[in-house]
mmCIF file of C-alpha atoms and ligand atoms in Angstrom:
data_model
loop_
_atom_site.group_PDB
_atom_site.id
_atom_site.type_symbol
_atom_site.label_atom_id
_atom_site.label_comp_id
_atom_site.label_asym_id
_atom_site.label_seq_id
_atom_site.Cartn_x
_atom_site.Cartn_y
_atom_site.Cartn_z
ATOM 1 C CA UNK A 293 82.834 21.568 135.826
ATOM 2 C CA UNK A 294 83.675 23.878 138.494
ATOM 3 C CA UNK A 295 83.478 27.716 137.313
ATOM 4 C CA UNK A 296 83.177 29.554 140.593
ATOM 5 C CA UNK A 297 86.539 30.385 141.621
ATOM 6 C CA UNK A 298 87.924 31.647 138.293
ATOM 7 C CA UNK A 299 88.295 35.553 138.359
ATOM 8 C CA UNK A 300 85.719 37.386 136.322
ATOM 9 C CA UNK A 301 87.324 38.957 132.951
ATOM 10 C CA UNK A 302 83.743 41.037 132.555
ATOM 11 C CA UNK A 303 80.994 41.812 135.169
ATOM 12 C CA UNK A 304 77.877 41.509 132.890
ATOM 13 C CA UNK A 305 75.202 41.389 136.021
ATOM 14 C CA UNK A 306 74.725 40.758 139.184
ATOM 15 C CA UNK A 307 74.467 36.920 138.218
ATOM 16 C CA UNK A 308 76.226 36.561 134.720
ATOM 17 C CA UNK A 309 80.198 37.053 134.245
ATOM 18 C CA UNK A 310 82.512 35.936 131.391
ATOM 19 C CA UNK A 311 85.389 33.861 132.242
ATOM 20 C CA UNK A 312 88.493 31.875 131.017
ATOM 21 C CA UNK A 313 89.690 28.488 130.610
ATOM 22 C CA UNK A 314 92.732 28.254 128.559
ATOM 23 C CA UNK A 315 91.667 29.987 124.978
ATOM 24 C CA UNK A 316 88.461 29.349 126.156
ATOM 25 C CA UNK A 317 86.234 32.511 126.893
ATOM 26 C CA UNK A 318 82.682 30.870 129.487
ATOM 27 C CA UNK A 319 79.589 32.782 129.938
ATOM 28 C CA UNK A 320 79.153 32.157 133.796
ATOM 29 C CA UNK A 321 75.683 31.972 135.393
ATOM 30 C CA UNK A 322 75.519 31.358 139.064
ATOM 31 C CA UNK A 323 71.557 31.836 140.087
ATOM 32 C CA UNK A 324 70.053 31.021 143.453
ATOM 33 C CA UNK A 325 68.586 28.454 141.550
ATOM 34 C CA UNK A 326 71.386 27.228 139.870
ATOM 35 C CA UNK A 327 74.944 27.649 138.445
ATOM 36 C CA UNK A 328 76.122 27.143 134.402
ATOM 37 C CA UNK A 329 78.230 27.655 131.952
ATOM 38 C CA UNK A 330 78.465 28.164 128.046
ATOM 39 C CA UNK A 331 81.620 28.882 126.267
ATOM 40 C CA UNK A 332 81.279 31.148 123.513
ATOM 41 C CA UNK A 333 83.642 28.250 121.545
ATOM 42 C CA UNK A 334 81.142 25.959 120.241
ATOM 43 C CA UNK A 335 78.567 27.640 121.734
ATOM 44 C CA UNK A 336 79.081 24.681 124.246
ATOM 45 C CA UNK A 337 77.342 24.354 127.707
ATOM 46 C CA UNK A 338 79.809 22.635 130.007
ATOM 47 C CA UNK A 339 78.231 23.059 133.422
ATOM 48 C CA UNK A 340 74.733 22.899 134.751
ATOM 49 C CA UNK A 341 74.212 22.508 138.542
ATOM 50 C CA UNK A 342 70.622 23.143 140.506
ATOM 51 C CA UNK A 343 71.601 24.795 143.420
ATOM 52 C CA UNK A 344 72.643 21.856 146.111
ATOM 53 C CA UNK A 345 73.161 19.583 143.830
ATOM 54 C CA UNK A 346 76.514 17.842 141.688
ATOM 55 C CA UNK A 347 76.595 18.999 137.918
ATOM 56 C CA UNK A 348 74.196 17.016 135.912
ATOM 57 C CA UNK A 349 76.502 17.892 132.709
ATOM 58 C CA UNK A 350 80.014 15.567 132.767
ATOM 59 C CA UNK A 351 83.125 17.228 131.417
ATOM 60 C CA UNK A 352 86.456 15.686 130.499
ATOM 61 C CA UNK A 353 89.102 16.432 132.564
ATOM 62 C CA UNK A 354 91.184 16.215 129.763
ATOM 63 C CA UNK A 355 89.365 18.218 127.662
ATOM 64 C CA UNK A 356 91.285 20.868 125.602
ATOM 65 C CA UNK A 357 90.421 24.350 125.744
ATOM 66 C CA UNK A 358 92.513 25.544 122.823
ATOM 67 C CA UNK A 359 89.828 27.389 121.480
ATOM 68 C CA UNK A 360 90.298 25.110 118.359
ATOM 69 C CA UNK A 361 89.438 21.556 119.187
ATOM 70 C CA UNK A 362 85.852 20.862 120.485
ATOM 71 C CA UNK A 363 85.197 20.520 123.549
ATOM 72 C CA UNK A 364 85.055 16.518 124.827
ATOM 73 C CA UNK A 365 82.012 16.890 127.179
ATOM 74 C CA UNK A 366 79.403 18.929 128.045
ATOM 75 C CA UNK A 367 76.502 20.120 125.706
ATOM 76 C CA UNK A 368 78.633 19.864 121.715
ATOM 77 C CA UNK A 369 76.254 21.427 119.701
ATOM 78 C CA UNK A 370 76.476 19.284 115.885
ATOM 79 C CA UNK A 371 75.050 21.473 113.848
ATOM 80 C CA UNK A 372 75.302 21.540 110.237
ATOM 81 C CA UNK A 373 75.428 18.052 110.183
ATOM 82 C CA UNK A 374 75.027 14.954 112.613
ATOM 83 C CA UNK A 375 78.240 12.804 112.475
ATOM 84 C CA UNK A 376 80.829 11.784 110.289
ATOM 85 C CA UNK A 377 78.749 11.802 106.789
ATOM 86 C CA UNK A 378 80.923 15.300 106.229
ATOM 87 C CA UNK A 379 84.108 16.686 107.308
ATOM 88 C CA UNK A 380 84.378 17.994 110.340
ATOM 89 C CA UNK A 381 82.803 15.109 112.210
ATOM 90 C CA UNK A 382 79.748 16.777 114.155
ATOM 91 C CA UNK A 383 79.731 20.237 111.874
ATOM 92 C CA UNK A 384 81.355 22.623 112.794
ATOM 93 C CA UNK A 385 79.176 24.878 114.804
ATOM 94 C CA UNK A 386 81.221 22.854 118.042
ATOM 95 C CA UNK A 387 84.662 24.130 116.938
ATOM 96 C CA UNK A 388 83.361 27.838 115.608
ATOM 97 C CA UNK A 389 83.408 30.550 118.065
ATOM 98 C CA UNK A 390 79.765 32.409 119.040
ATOM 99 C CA UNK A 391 78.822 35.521 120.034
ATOM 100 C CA UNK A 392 77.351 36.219 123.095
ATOM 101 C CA UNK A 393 73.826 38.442 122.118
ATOM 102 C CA UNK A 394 72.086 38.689 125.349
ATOM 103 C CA UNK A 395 71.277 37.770 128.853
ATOM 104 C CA UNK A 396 68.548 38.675 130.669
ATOM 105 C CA UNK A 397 67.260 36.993 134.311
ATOM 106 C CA UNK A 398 64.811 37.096 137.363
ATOM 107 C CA UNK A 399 63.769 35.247 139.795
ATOM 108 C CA UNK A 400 63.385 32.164 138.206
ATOM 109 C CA UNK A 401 66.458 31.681 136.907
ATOM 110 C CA UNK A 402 68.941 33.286 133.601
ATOM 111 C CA UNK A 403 68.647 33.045 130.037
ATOM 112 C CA UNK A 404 71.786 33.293 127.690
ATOM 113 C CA UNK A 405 71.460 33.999 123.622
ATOM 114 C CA UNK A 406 73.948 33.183 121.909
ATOM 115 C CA UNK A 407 74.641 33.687 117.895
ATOM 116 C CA UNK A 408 76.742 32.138 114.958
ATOM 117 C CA UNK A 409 76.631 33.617 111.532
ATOM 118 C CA UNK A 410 77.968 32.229 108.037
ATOM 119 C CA UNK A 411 81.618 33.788 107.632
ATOM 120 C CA UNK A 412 84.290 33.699 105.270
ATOM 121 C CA UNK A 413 85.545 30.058 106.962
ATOM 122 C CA UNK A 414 82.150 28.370 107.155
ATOM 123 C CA UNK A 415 81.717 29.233 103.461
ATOM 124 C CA UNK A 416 84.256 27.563 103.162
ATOM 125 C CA UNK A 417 82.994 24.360 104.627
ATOM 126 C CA UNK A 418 79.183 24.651 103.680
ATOM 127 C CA UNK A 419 78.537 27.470 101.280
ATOM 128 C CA UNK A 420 74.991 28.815 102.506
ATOM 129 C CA UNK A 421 73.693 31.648 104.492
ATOM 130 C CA UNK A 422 72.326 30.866 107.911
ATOM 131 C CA UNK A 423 71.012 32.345 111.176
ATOM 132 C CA UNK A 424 71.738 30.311 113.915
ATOM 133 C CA UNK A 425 70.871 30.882 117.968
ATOM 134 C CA UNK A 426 71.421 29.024 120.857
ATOM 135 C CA UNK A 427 69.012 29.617 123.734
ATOM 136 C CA UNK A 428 70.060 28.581 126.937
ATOM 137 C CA UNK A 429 67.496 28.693 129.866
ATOM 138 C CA UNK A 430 69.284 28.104 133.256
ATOM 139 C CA UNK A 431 66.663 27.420 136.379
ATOM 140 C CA UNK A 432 65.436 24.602 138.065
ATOM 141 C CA UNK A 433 66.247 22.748 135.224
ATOM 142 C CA UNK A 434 68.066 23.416 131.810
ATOM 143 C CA UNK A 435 66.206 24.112 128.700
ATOM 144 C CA UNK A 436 68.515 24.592 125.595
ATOM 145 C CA UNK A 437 67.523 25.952 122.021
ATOM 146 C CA UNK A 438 69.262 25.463 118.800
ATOM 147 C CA UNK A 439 67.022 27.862 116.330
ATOM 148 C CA UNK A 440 68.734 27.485 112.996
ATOM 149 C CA UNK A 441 67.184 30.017 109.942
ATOM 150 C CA UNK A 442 67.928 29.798 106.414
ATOM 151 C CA UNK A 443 68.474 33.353 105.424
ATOM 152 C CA UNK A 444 69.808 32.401 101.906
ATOM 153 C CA UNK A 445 68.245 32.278 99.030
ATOM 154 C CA UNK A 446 68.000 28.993 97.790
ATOM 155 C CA UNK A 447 66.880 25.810 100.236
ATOM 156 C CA UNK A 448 69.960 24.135 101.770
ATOM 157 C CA UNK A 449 69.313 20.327 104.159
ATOM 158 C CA UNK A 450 70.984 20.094 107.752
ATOM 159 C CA UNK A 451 70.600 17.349 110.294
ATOM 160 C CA UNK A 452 72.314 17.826 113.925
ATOM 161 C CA UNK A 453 72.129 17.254 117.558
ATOM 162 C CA UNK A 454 72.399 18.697 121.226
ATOM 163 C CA UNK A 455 74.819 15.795 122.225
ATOM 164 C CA UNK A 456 74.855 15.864 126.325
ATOM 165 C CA UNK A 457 76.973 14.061 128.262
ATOM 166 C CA UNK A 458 75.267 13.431 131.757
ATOM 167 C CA UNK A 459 77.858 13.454 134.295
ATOM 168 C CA UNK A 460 76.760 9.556 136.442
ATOM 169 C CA UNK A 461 77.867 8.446 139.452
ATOM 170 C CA UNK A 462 78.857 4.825 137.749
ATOM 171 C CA UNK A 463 77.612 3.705 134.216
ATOM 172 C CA UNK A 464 77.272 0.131 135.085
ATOM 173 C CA UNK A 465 74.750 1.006 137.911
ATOM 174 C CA UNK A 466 72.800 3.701 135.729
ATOM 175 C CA UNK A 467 69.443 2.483 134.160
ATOM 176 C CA UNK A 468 67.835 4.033 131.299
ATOM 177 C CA UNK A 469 64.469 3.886 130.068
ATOM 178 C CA UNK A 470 62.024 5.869 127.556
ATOM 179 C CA UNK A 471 64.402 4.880 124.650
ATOM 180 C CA UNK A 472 61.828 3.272 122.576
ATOM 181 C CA UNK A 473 62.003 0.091 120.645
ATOM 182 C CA UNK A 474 63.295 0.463 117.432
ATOM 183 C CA UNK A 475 66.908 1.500 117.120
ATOM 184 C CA UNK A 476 69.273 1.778 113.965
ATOM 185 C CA UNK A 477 73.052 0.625 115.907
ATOM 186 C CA UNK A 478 75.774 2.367 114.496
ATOM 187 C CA UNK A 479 78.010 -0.141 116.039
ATOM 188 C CA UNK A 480 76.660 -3.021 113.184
ATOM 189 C CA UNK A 481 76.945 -0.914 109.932
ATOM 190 C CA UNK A 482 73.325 0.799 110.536
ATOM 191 C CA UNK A 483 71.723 -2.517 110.986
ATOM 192 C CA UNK A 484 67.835 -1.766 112.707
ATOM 193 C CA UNK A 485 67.476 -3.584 115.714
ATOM 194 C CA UNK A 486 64.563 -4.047 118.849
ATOM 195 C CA UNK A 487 65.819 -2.680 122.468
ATOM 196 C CA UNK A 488 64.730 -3.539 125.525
ATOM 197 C CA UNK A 489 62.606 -1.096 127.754
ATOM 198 C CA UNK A 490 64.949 -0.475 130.329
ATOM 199 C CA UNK A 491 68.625 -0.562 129.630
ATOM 200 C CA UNK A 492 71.736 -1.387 131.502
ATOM 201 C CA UNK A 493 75.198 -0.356 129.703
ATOM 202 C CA UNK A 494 77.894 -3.124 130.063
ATOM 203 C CA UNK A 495 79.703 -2.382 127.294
ATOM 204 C CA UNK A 496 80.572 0.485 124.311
ATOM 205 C CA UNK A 497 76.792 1.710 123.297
ATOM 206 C CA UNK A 498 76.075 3.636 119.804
ATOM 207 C CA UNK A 499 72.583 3.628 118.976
ATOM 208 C CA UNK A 500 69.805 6.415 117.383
ATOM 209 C CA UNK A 501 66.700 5.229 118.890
ATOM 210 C CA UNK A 502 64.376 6.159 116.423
ATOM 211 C CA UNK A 503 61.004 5.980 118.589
ATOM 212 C CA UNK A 504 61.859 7.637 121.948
ATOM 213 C CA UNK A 505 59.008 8.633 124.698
ATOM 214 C CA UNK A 506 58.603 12.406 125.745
ATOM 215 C CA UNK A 507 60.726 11.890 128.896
ATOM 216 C CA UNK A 508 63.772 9.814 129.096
ATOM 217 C CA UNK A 509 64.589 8.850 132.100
ATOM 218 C CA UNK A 510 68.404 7.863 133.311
ATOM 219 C CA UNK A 511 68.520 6.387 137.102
ATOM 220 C CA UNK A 512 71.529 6.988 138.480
ATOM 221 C CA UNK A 513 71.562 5.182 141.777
ATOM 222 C CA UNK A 514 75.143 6.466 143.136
ATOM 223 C CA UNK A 515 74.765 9.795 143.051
ATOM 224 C CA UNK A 516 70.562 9.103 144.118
ATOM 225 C CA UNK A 517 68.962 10.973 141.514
ATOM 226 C CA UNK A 518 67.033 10.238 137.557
ATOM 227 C CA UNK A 519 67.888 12.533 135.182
ATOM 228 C CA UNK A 520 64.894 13.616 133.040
ATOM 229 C CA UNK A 521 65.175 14.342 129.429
ATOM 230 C CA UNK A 522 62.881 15.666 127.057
ATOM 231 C CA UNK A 523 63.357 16.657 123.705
ATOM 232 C CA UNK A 524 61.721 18.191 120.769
ATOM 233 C CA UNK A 525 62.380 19.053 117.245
ATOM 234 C CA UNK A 526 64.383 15.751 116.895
ATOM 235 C CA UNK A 527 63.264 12.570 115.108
ATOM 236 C CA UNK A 528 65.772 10.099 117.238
ATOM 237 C CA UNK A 529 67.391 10.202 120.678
ATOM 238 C CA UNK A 530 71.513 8.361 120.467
ATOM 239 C CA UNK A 531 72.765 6.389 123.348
ATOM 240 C CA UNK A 532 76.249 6.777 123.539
ATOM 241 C CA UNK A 533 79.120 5.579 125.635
ATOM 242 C CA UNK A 534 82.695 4.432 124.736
ATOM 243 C CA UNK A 535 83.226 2.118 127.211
ATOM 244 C CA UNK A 536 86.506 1.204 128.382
ATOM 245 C CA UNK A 537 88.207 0.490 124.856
ATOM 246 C CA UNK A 538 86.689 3.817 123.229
ATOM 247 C CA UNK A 539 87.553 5.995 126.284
ATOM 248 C CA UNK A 540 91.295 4.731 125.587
ATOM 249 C CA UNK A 541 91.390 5.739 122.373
ATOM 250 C CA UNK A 542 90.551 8.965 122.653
ATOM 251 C CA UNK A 543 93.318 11.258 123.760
ATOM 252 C CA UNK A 544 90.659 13.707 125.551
ATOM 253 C CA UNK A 545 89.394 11.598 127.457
ATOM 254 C CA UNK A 546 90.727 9.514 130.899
ATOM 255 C CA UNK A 547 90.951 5.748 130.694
ATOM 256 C CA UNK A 548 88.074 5.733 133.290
ATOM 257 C CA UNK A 549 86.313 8.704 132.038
ATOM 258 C CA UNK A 550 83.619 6.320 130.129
ATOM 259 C CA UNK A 551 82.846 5.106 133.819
ATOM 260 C CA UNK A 552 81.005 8.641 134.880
ATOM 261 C CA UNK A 553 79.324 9.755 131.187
ATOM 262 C CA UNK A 554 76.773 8.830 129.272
ATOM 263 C CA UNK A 555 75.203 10.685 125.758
ATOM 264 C CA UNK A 556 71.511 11.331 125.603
ATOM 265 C CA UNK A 557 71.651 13.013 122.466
ATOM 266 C CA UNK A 558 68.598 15.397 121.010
ATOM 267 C CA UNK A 559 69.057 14.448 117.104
ATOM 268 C CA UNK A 560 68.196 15.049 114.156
ATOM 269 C CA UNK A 561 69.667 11.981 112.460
ATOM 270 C CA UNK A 562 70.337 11.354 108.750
ATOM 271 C CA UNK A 563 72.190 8.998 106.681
ATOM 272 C CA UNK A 564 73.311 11.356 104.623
ATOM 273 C CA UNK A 565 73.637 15.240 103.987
ATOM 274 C CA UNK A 566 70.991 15.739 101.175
ATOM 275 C CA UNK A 567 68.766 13.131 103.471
ATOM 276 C CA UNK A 568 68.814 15.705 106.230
ATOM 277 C CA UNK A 569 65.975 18.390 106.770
ATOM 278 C CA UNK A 570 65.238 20.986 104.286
ATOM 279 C CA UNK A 571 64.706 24.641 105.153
ATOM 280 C CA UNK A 572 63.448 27.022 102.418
ATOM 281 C CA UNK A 573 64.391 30.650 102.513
ATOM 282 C CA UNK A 574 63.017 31.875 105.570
ATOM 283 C CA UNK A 575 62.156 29.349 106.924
ATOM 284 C CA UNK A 576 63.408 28.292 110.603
ATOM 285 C CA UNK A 577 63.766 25.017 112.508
ATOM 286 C CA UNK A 578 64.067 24.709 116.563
ATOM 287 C CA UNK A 579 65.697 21.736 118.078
ATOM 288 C CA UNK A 580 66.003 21.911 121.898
ATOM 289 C CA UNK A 581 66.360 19.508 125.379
ATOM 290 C CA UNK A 582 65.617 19.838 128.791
ATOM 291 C CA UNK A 583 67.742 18.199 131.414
ATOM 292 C CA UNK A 584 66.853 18.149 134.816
ATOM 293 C CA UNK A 585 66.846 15.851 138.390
ATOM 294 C CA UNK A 586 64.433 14.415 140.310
HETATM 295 O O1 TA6 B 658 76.737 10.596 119.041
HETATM 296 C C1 TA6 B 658 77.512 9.466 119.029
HETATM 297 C C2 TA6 B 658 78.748 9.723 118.211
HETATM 298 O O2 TA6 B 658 78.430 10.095 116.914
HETATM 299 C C3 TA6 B 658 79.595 8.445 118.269
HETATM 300 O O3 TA6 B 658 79.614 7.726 117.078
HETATM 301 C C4 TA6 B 658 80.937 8.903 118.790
HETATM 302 O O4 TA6 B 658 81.948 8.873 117.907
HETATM 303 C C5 TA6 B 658 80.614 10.242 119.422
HETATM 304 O O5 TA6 B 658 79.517 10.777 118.777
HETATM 305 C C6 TA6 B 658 81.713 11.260 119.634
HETATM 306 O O6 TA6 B 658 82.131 11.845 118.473
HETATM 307 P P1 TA6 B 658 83.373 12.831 118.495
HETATM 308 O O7 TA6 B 658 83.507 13.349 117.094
HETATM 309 O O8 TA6 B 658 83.062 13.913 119.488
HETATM 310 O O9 TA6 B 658 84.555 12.014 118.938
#
């Protein structure tokens, strides 16, 4: 998504401004090394670009940046939950305004802090006491942090994810490997399944790959570059595009916008709520991924 022409509301630093979209307030970044941007709604990236290069993130161009809905693209961060097995689908860390904490930077690049806090309306929703931080490392390549602390004090069980959309020059060229075998497809009622090792989409996808390698790899031929992601803190990567059919359905979305996307999610699946991770008081839990070209 293209950030660099909007005026700056608030100089921060020499490399680091806030800006608007709509209701949307955006944390700009624009490095020698590279150019981002997280809006403080959702805590959501929705831009990374190396310097030289296209965005590796994809946004909707029909996204809506009411400063209510979340954000169809980009980096949604699901967080308290993964999916629909509560209302909202996703959590609702992606529709819940953060607060921007800090932002510090050198030479090698900028980092951005962000912070959400249990208020009167996430009570509401999920009545515990958290602490939860979103790291965002903008350089060469983008590393970002969801550090979630249970400051309550009983235990309470979470799952999430960091659910990028790459932004691909055509899906039905892009190849993607480092998936793993074993995947659980959402598409047949949870059914577990065996993948292939090197995947090409050619139709809607909705899988948690339960086994994925350190580095997954998406070759995206058009636009001559593999995307490299690695992930940690997760137990599963999902592999998820709409495909023509979905894409339609989905008011926030173009008919065609399935064509350019594709999810390589950083998850922490679970069936269910209580089957989710459990953090005692105190205790803290880091999920992160790092997205970057080669
Ligand atoms: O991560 C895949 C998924 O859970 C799919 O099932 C699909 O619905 C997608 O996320 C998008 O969900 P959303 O709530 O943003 O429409």
């Amino acid at each position: 998504m293209e950030l660099k022409n909007l005026p700056a509301l608030t100089v921060l630093s020499d490399c680091v401004t806030i800006v608007e979209v709509d209701q949307v307030k955006i944390v700009r970044v624009m490095h020698e090394k590279a150019s981002a941007g997280i809006a403080l709604h959702g805590g959501h990236v929705v831009s990374f670009a190396p310097q030289g290069q296209k965005d590796l993130i994809w946004m909707s161009d029909k996204a809506i940046f009411d400063g209510k809905a979340a954000l169809r693209g980009g980096i949604p961060v699901c967080w308290p939950w993964f999916g629909r097995i509560a209302a909202p689908a996703h959590g609702f860390a992606r529709s819940t305004e953060w607060q921007l904490l800090e932002h510090r930077e050198n030479q090698s690049g900028v980092i951005v802090e962000l912070g959400l806090f249990a208020s009167e309306e996430t009570h509401q929703i999920w009545p515990y006491l958290f602490d939860a931080r979103l790291v965002v490392e903008v350089g060469d390549q983008l590393n970002v942090t969801l550090k979630v602390s249970n400051i309550d004090d009983k235990p309470w069980t979470f799952s999430g994810a960091l659910h990028t959309y790459l932004n691909v020059g055509d899906i039905s060229q892009t190849e993607i490997s480092g998936m793993g075998a074993e995947y659980i497809d959402s598409l047949l009622q949870g059914q577990v399944c065996q993948g292939e090792k090197i995947l090409k989409l050619s139709d809607t996808i909705d899988r948690v790959y339960t086994q994925p390698e350190a580095q997954i790899l998406v070759k995206d031929p058009l636009f001559e570059r593999t995307f490299c992601v690695e992930n940690q803190g997760h137990n599963s990567a999902v592999l998820w595009n709409p495909w023509a059919e979905g894409a339609k359905g989905m008011a926030d979305m173009s008919d065609n916008g399935y064509q350019t996307m594709l999810c390589v999610e950083s998850t922490l699946h679970a069936a269910s709520i209580d089957q989710g991770k459990t953090l005692q008081p105190g205790e803290t839990h880091q999920l992160s991924t790092t997205i970057s070209s080669l």
